[in-house]
Amino acid sequence: MPDPVVHTHDVCIIGGGLAGLRAALACSTAGLDTAVISKVHPLRSHSVAAQGGINAALGNAEGAEHDDWEAHAFDTVKGSDYLADQDAVARLCRDAPAAVIELEHMGTVFSRRDDGRIAQRPFGGAGVPRTCYAADRTGHNLLHTLYEQVTARGTRVYEEYFVTSLVRNGGRCTGCTAIAIPSGELHGFSAPAVLLATGGFGRIFSRSTNALINTGDGGALALRAGVPLKDMEFVQFHPTSLFGTNILITEGARGEGAILKNRGGERFMERYAPASVDLAPRDVVARAIETEISAGRGFPGGFVHLDLTHLGAEKIMERLPGIRQIAMDFAGVDPILEPVPVQPAQHYSMGGIDVDIDGSTRLPGLYAAGECACVSVHGANRLGGNSLLETVVFGRLVANTMIADLPSLPPPDGALVREAVRAEKSRIDAILARNGDERAPAILRDMKAAMFEHFGIFRDETTMREGLAAITALQERCRRASVGNKGTVFNQALHRLLELEGMLLLAEAVARGAMFRKESRGSHTRTDFPDRNDTEFLVHTLASLDDGKMAITQSPVTLGMFEPRERVY
Amino acid sequence: MILRIFRYDPATGTPRYDDFEIDPDPGMTVLAALFAVQEQYDDSLAFRYSCRGAVCGTCAVLVNKVPRLACRTQVQALLDGTDEMTLVPSPGSAETHPFDPAREILIEPLPHLPVIRDLVVDWDEFFEKYRALGPVFRPKDSPPENERLMEPGAVHALEAYTNCILCAACYGACPVDGKDPAYSGPAALAKLYRFHSDPREARDGSRLAAADSPEGWWACEFHTNCRRVCPKGVPPDIAIGKARQELQRGGRKPSGPGRP
C-alpha cells in the first residue's frame, strides 16, 4: 500500500461527547495542538440525550441552603453502596459548584428560580434538591455549549473517524489508527497523549436507553492495549424507560412529583423504600419494578405506570416538555392526560477503563474520562445527576494531567504509527475477504438478548454460567462473520462488525466480573448471594486480557470519610 | 409496504432508486425500516443514525418529499396519510420519482447538500454557515463569582431557540437555500438570534449586524417551511422577522424580498 496518511498532534481525544469536549477545551486553551476524533459529529454524541440534570451543592433550593459538597459526597458514597473511591468522590463533589457555574458562564441556559438563580430539583438518593437542570434537556444544552466553545477555539475535529486500534510502543501509547468513514481510508494518528472519552457500552443489552452508537469502543480498545477494565459487573438499569422503545423517561419526572403505580393502582414504592418512596436510588427502584412485574402486578408485556397527570399541564410543559414529546411521539401517550408505560432498561455503565484519580491508565500516554472510564466515583450504583457532573469535572482534570505529563512524553516516532496502519489494514482486508452466511446483525441480536437474560437486574450462578457460554459461542461466530458490502465509502456493515468484536469482549468482562462477585451490592443483585459482603468483596474487580484470555483480579477500594454502613432508604 | 430508496455509490457515480418490501411492525419508524433493509436485503445501504429518540439530529432525511427525522417518523402514519405535510415547493421537493403514498414510502437524502453515499449527505456547508455567524456566548461583562441571574421568562423565550438540534431539516426544506447557495439558512440564523436575545450578552446590535446582508436576515422569503418541518418546534422564521423589525427600528431600510 502507499504511505498511509498520519496526522500528528500533541493530544488525540477519542470521543466528542461532554468529557471529550471539556478536555479538548482545556487542552486547546492551554495552547496544545489538540485533535478530537469521533465516529459521529460531536453534537450526535449520547451526552445530548441526558435529560434530568447535573448535581452541585449550590444550595439554591428552599431548605437546601446549608447543602455542601460533603453532603453531596455522602449521598454519592452511600448511593455507590460504599464501593466508590472516596478521595475521587470528594474531588467530584468539591469541584461540582465551580463546574456548573463555569458552564453557566459559557452560556448554558439553565432553568431558573424566580430570584434568577439556577433552579435545583430533587433526584433519587439525594438528601436535598441538588440537581441543576435545563428543563429536561440538560445534556443537549451542555453539549451545545461546549461544542460552541471548542468550535470557537478552532480545535481540529475529525468527524466520522472510527478508531480501530491504539498504537502501543515501548510501553507507551503513541497514537491510534482510524477509518475515515466517508472515504473508507485507514489513517494513523500520532500523539504522545491519547484520551479515551468514548462513552458507555449499553448497547450490549437488548433493553437499553442508550443511543445506538453506544457500543463501548473505548473499553475494547483499552483492553486490547493491555489496560484492564474495572468493576464491569456494575451496570445500571434505569427504572423508567418508555415501554416499547426503551427511550429514557427522566428521573426528574419523579423529582417533580411523578408516582410509580402497579396494575392495581398501588404506589408500590412505599413498600420497598418507605422513606424515599419513588425517589430511592435507581438500583432500588429498578429491582422493585422488576419484582412487581414478576409477581404479576405489572401490565401485560411487562411494564408499570409512571403517573404525572396530577402535576398538571403547566408544570409538565415547563419542566418536562421533552419527555412529554417523547411519550407522545414514541408511545402515543400524553403524560398530561394518562400515565406513561415504563419498564427498567440498561442505562449506564458504572464500570470501565481502569484509571487513577487523575485519569491516567497504567499505560503511559493513555488516559480515559467520562462513562468509558472507571475512577471510581459511582461504585456499585450511580446517582442520577452525577454522570454529567463526572464528564465535565474529570474531562477538565484529565486534561490538566495530560498537560502536566506532556513535557515528559517525547514525540512518538511516526514510522511506528505507519507500521500500525499497515498491520491494521491487513486485518481489516482479511475481514472484508471473508464470505459466508454469518452476519453481524444476527450475532448482535443474540448477544443483546443473552446479556439481558443472563446478566440483567437479577443474577445467579447457574443463569450466568449459561450466559457466559452463550457469549463465548457468539465470539466464535463473530470470528467467522462476514460483510456483504465490500466497498469503502460509508461501509457501515464493516464498522458494525468491528464494533461487535469489541462489544463481545465487554460482554465477557461483564459476565466474568459478575460471576466473580459472590455478593449483592448496588446494581449487582445475586439471588444466590443476596447480602453485601464487605469482608470479601469491598474491592474493585479488574478484567484484563492476556494472550486472548480474560482474567479477573481485584484491587482495593479507597475509603476515608464515610464508614461502610447498611444502605437504607 | 415498499420503501423506495435513493441510492448513490460514488464508485459507480450513477444515482438510482431501489425498492424494498418490508413488513411493518406496529410502532415501526422509518429508521427501523432502514435497518430492516440493511439487514434483510442490502448491507451496503448507508444512512446516519445515533440516538433513535429524536434528540441528536443525526437522521434527517427526505421522507415523501418532506425533511424529517427518520427515528421519529412512524411508518403507519405515513401510509395512513395522518402525517401528511404540504410545503411550499423548493428545488428539493420537485418530483423525482413517482410513488403511491398509500403503500410506498419514498426516502431520499436531505436536499441542498451534496450526497456522499445513499442517504448520507455532506454536512460541511451547513455547519460552515453556522460557524460563520460566530455561535458562541459573548457575555457583556466579566464573570461574577456565581451564576448570572436570569428571569425565568427570559429562559423560556430563549428555549424556543436553544432547542435547535442542528439536524438541517429546515435547511433541506427552505426554498431560498435551494436557489441561493450563499444564504445562511434558517438554523444558523435562529442560532444567531438565540445569542442576540440572550440578556446576558451586550445586546448592542452586533449579533444583528452579523447577518445584516442579502445572504442573511434579508434573504428569507417567509415560506415558513423551516418551522413546519422542525422536529423541535423551533421557529426560525419568527427569529428572522424579529431581527428585521429590530434592524428597521434602528433605521435600516428593508432590503429583502419578503416583508415581515
mmCIF file with all atom_site columns, N, CA, C and O in Angstrom, chain B residues 2 7 15 24-25 37 80 83 98 102 104-105 107 123 133 163 166 175 185-186 208 213 215 217 219 234 243 250 253:
data_model
loop_
_atom_site.group_PDB
_atom_site.id
_atom_site.type_symbol
_atom_site.label_atom_id
_atom_site.label_alt_id
_atom_site.label_comp_id
_atom_site.label_asym_id
_atom_site.label_entity_id
_atom_site.label_seq_id
_atom_site.pdbx_PDB_ins_code
_atom_site.Cartn_x
_atom_site.Cartn_y
_atom_site.Cartn_z
_atom_site.occupancy
_atom_site.B_iso_or_equiv
_atom_site.pdbx_formal_charge
_atom_site.auth_seq_id
_atom_site.auth_comp_id
_atom_site.auth_asym_id
_atom_site.auth_atom_id
_atom_site.pdbx_PDB_model_num
ATOM 1   N N  . ILE B 1 2   ? -43.676 -0.830 0.557   1.00 0.00 ? 2   ILE B N  1
ATOM 2   C CA . ILE B 1 2   ? -42.453 -0.697 -0.245  1.00 0.00 ? 2   ILE B CA 1
ATOM 3   C C  . ILE B 1 2   ? -41.686 0.535  0.227   1.00 0.00 ? 2   ILE B C  1
ATOM 4   O O  . ILE B 1 2   ? -42.254 1.625  0.336   1.00 0.00 ? 2   ILE B O  1
ATOM 5   N N  . ARG B 1 7   ? -30.482 5.723  -4.092  1.00 0.00 ? 7   ARG B N  1
ATOM 6   C CA . ARG B 1 7   ? -29.168 5.090  -3.943  1.00 0.00 ? 7   ARG B CA 1
ATOM 7   C C  . ARG B 1 7   ? -28.132 5.836  -4.759  1.00 0.00 ? 7   ARG B C  1
ATOM 8   O O  . ARG B 1 7   ? -28.395 6.253  -5.887  1.00 0.00 ? 7   ARG B O  1
ATOM 9   N N  . PRO B 1 15  ? -26.847 7.725  -9.819  1.00 0.00 ? 15  PRO B N  1
ATOM 10  C CA . PRO B 1 15  ? -27.916 7.579  -8.829  1.00 0.00 ? 15  PRO B CA 1
ATOM 11  C C  . PRO B 1 15  ? -29.033 6.684  -9.365  1.00 0.00 ? 15  PRO B C  1
ATOM 12  O O  . PRO B 1 15  ? -29.250 6.616  -10.580 1.00 0.00 ? 15  PRO B O  1
ATOM 13  N N  . PRO B 1 24  ? -44.336 -3.969 7.904   1.00 0.00 ? 24  PRO B N  1
ATOM 14  C CA . PRO B 1 24  ? -44.247 -3.000 9.008   1.00 0.00 ? 24  PRO B CA 1
ATOM 15  C C  . PRO B 1 24  ? -44.786 -3.567 10.318  1.00 0.00 ? 24  PRO B C  1
ATOM 16  O O  . PRO B 1 24  ? -45.925 -4.015 10.380  1.00 0.00 ? 24  PRO B O  1
ATOM 17  N N  . ASP B 1 25  ? -43.925 -3.571 11.365  1.00 0.00 ? 25  ASP B N  1
ATOM 18  C CA . ASP B 1 25  ? -44.391 -3.911 12.718  1.00 0.00 ? 25  ASP B CA 1
ATOM 19  C C  . ASP B 1 25  ? -45.146 -2.706 13.261  1.00 0.00 ? 25  ASP B C  1
ATOM 20  O O  . ASP B 1 25  ? -44.901 -1.590 12.838  1.00 0.00 ? 25  ASP B O  1
ATOM 21  N N  . VAL B 1 37  ? -33.998 -3.011 6.045   1.00 0.00 ? 37  VAL B N  1
ATOM 22  C CA . VAL B 1 37  ? -33.478 -3.144 4.675   1.00 0.00 ? 37  VAL B CA 1
ATOM 23  C C  . VAL B 1 37  ? -32.008 -3.560 4.705   1.00 0.00 ? 37  VAL B C  1
ATOM 24  O O  . VAL B 1 37  ? -31.589 -4.485 4.007   1.00 0.00 ? 37  VAL B O  1
ATOM 25  N N  . ASP B 1 80  ? -51.110 5.759  6.407   1.00 0.00 ? 80  ASP B N  1
ATOM 26  C CA . ASP B 1 80  ? -52.496 6.170  6.663   1.00 0.00 ? 80  ASP B CA 1
ATOM 27  C C  . ASP B 1 80  ? -52.778 7.588  6.163   1.00 0.00 ? 80  ASP B C  1
ATOM 28  O O  . ASP B 1 80  ? -53.933 8.008  6.120   1.00 0.00 ? 80  ASP B O  1
ATOM 29  N N  . ASP B 1 83  ? -50.020 11.753 8.661   1.00 0.00 ? 83  ASP B N  1
ATOM 30  C CA . ASP B 1 83  ? -48.815 12.526 8.948   1.00 0.00 ? 83  ASP B CA 1
ATOM 31  C C  . ASP B 1 83  ? -48.387 13.307 7.707   1.00 0.00 ? 83  ASP B C  1
ATOM 32  O O  . ASP B 1 83  ? -47.204 13.501 7.458   1.00 0.00 ? 83  ASP B O  1
ATOM 33  N N  . PRO B 1 98  ? -41.913 8.798  -9.033  1.00 0.00 ? 98  PRO B N  1
ATOM 34  C CA . PRO B 1 98  ? -43.306 8.652  -8.609  1.00 0.00 ? 98  PRO B CA 1
ATOM 35  C C  . PRO B 1 98  ? -43.430 7.660  -7.453  1.00 0.00 ? 98  PRO B C  1
ATOM 36  O O  . PRO B 1 98  ? -42.629 6.732  -7.334  1.00 0.00 ? 98  PRO B O  1
ATOM 37  N N  . ALA B 1 102 ? -50.010 5.519  -0.356  1.00 0.00 ? 102 ALA B N  1
ATOM 38  C CA . ALA B 1 102 ? -50.808 4.563  0.422   1.00 0.00 ? 102 ALA B CA 1
ATOM 39  C C  . ALA B 1 102 ? -50.047 3.266  0.669   1.00 0.00 ? 102 ALA B C  1
ATOM 40  O O  . ALA B 1 102 ? -50.356 2.532  1.609   1.00 0.00 ? 102 ALA B O  1
ATOM 41  N N  . GLU B 1 104 ? -46.391 3.030  -0.530  1.00 0.00 ? 104 GLU B N  1
ATOM 42  C CA . GLU B 1 104 ? -44.952 3.221  -0.740  1.00 0.00 ? 104 GLU B CA 1
ATOM 43  C C  . GLU B 1 104 ? -44.454 4.405  0.068   1.00 0.00 ? 104 GLU B C  1
ATOM 44  O O  . GLU B 1 104 ? -45.181 5.384  0.267   1.00 0.00 ? 104 GLU B O  1
ATOM 45  N N  . ILE B 1 105 ? -43.208 4.292  0.510   1.00 0.00 ? 105 ILE B N  1
ATOM 46  C CA . ILE B 1 105 ? -42.575 5.407  1.206   1.00 0.00 ? 105 ILE B CA 1
ATOM 47  C C  . ILE B 1 105 ? -41.304 5.753  0.449   1.00 0.00 ? 105 ILE B C  1
ATOM 48  O O  . ILE B 1 105 ? -40.465 4.882  0.192   1.00 0.00 ? 105 ILE B O  1
ATOM 49  N N  . ILE B 1 107 ? -37.854 7.568  0.225   1.00 0.00 ? 107 ILE B N  1
ATOM 50  C CA . ILE B 1 107 ? -36.819 8.069  1.139   1.00 0.00 ? 107 ILE B CA 1
ATOM 51  C C  . ILE B 1 107 ? -35.610 8.531  0.336   1.00 0.00 ? 107 ILE B C  1
ATOM 52  O O  . ILE B 1 107 ? -35.032 7.759  -0.441  1.00 0.00 ? 107 ILE B O  1
ATOM 53  N N  . TRP B 1 123 ? -22.419 17.400 5.461   1.00 0.00 ? 123 TRP B N  1
ATOM 54  C CA . TRP B 1 123 ? -22.940 18.492 6.282   1.00 0.00 ? 123 TRP B CA 1
ATOM 55  C C  . TRP B 1 123 ? -22.045 19.736 6.297   1.00 0.00 ? 123 TRP B C  1
ATOM 56  O O  . TRP B 1 123 ? -22.400 20.739 6.921   1.00 0.00 ? 123 TRP B O  1
ATOM 57  N N  . LEU B 1 133 ? -21.307 32.558 11.578  1.00 0.00 ? 133 LEU B N  1
ATOM 58  C CA . LEU B 1 133 ? -22.034 33.593 12.316  1.00 0.00 ? 133 LEU B CA 1
ATOM 59  C C  . LEU B 1 133 ? -21.584 33.696 13.778  1.00 0.00 ? 133 LEU B C  1
ATOM 60  O O  . LEU B 1 133 ? -22.214 34.371 14.586  1.00 0.00 ? 133 LEU B O  1
ATOM 61  N N  . ASN B 1 163 ? -33.492 25.022 21.742  1.00 0.00 ? 163 ASN B N  1
ATOM 62  C CA . ASN B 1 163 ? -33.960 23.660 21.472  1.00 0.00 ? 163 ASN B CA 1
ATOM 63  C C  . ASN B 1 163 ? -33.490 23.116 20.120  1.00 0.00 ? 163 ASN B C  1
ATOM 64  O O  . ASN B 1 163 ? -33.641 21.928 19.851  1.00 0.00 ? 163 ASN B O  1
ATOM 65  N N  . LEU B 1 166 ? -29.791 21.194 15.312  1.00 0.00 ? 166 LEU B N  1
ATOM 66  C CA . LEU B 1 166 ? -28.933 21.295 14.129  1.00 0.00 ? 166 LEU B CA 1
ATOM 67  C C  . LEU B 1 166 ? -29.009 20.037 13.257  1.00 0.00 ? 166 LEU B C  1
ATOM 68  O O  . LEU B 1 166 ? -27.992 19.499 12.815  1.00 0.00 ? 166 LEU B O  1
ATOM 69  N N  . PRO B 1 175 ? -36.895 26.854 0.492   1.00 0.00 ? 175 PRO B N  1
ATOM 70  C CA . PRO B 1 175 ? -36.789 27.144 -0.944  1.00 0.00 ? 175 PRO B CA 1
ATOM 71  C C  . PRO B 1 175 ? -35.654 28.126 -1.257  1.00 0.00 ? 175 PRO B C  1
ATOM 72  O O  . PRO B 1 175 ? -35.064 28.051 -2.329  1.00 0.00 ? 175 PRO B O  1
ATOM 73  N N  . GLY B 1 185 ? -29.275 30.392 5.861   1.00 0.00 ? 185 GLY B N  1
ATOM 74  C CA . GLY B 1 185 ? -30.239 29.339 6.175   1.00 0.00 ? 185 GLY B CA 1
ATOM 75  C C  . GLY B 1 185 ? -30.877 29.523 7.533   1.00 0.00 ? 185 GLY B C  1
ATOM 76  O O  . GLY B 1 185 ? -30.371 30.228 8.403   1.00 0.00 ? 185 GLY B O  1
ATOM 77  N N  . PRO B 1 186 ? -32.029 28.862 7.732   1.00 0.00 ? 186 PRO B N  1
ATOM 78  C CA . PRO B 1 186 ? -32.836 29.082 8.943   1.00 0.00 ? 186 PRO B CA 1
ATOM 79  C C  . PRO B 1 186 ? -32.123 28.711 10.250  1.00 0.00 ? 186 PRO B C  1
ATOM 80  O O  . PRO B 1 186 ? -32.227 29.453 11.234  1.00 0.00 ? 186 PRO B O  1
ATOM 81  N N  . LEU B 1 208 ? -27.074 41.257 15.373  1.00 0.00 ? 208 LEU B N  1
ATOM 82  C CA . LEU B 1 208 ? -27.945 41.535 14.230  1.00 0.00 ? 208 LEU B CA 1
ATOM 83  C C  . LEU B 1 208 ? -27.106 41.923 13.024  1.00 0.00 ? 208 LEU B C  1
ATOM 84  O O  . LEU B 1 208 ? -27.368 41.509 11.894  1.00 0.00 ? 208 LEU B O  1
ATOM 85  N N  . SER B 1 213 ? -27.253 41.325 5.807   1.00 0.00 ? 213 SER B N  1
ATOM 86  C CA . SER B 1 213 ? -26.707 41.243 4.446   1.00 0.00 ? 213 SER B CA 1
ATOM 87  C C  . SER B 1 213 ? -27.728 40.536 3.564   1.00 0.00 ? 213 SER B C  1
ATOM 88  O O  . SER B 1 213 ? -28.648 39.896 4.071   1.00 0.00 ? 213 SER B O  1
ATOM 89  N N  . GLU B 1 215 ? -27.410 37.865 2.118   1.00 0.00 ? 215 GLU B N  1
ATOM 90  C CA . GLU B 1 215 ? -27.362 36.418 2.348   1.00 0.00 ? 215 GLU B CA 1
ATOM 91  C C  . GLU B 1 215 ? -27.849 36.057 3.742   1.00 0.00 ? 215 GLU B C  1
ATOM 92  O O  . GLU B 1 215 ? -27.887 34.886 4.097   1.00 0.00 ? 215 GLU B O  1
ATOM 93  N N  . TRP B 1 217 ? -30.349 37.870 7.164   1.00 0.00 ? 217 TRP B N  1
ATOM 94  C CA . TRP B 1 217 ? -31.761 38.091 7.517   1.00 0.00 ? 217 TRP B CA 1
ATOM 95  C C  . TRP B 1 217 ? -32.614 38.418 6.295   1.00 0.00 ? 217 TRP B C  1
ATOM 96  O O  . TRP B 1 217 ? -33.772 38.025 6.208   1.00 0.00 ? 217 TRP B O  1
ATOM 97  N N  . ALA B 1 219 ? -32.547 37.603 3.189   1.00 0.00 ? 219 ALA B N  1
ATOM 98  C CA . ALA B 1 219 ? -32.791 36.640 2.107   1.00 0.00 ? 219 ALA B CA 1
ATOM 99  C C  . ALA B 1 219 ? -34.078 35.838 2.307   1.00 0.00 ? 219 ALA B C  1
ATOM 100 O O  . ALA B 1 219 ? -34.641 35.304 1.352   1.00 0.00 ? 219 ALA B O  1
ATOM 101 N N  . VAL B 1 234 ? -38.804 24.697 16.749  1.00 0.00 ? 234 VAL B N  1
ATOM 102 C CA . VAL B 1 234 ? -38.071 25.969 16.696  1.00 0.00 ? 234 VAL B CA 1
ATOM 103 C C  . VAL B 1 234 ? -38.621 26.808 15.531  1.00 0.00 ? 234 VAL B C  1
ATOM 104 O O  . VAL B 1 234 ? -38.819 26.276 14.437  1.00 0.00 ? 234 VAL B O  1
ATOM 105 N N  . ALA B 1 243 ? -35.687 39.954 13.927  1.00 0.00 ? 243 ALA B N  1
ATOM 106 C CA . ALA B 1 243 ? -34.385 40.586 13.669  1.00 0.00 ? 243 ALA B CA 1
ATOM 107 C C  . ALA B 1 243 ? -34.545 41.708 12.663  1.00 0.00 ? 243 ALA B C  1
ATOM 108 O O  . ALA B 1 243 ? -33.996 42.809 12.831  1.00 0.00 ? 243 ALA B O  1
ATOM 109 N N  . GLY B 1 250 ? -34.060 50.460 14.018  1.00 0.00 ? 250 GLY B N  1
ATOM 110 C CA . GLY B 1 250 ? -32.785 51.173 14.142  1.00 0.00 ? 250 GLY B CA 1
ATOM 111 C C  . GLY B 1 250 ? -32.458 51.973 12.891  1.00 0.00 ? 250 GLY B C  1
ATOM 112 O O  . GLY B 1 250 ? -31.339 52.494 12.762  1.00 0.00 ? 250 GLY B O  1
ATOM 113 N N  . LYS B 1 253 ? -33.180 50.242 6.212   1.00 0.00 ? 253 LYS B N  1
ATOM 114 C CA . LYS B 1 253 ? -34.237 50.117 5.196   1.00 0.00 ? 253 LYS B CA 1
ATOM 115 C C  . LYS B 1 253 ? -34.392 48.635 4.817   1.00 0.00 ? 253 LYS B C  1
ATOM 116 O O  . LYS B 1 253 ? -33.388 47.959 4.589   1.00 0.00 ? 253 LYS B O  1
#
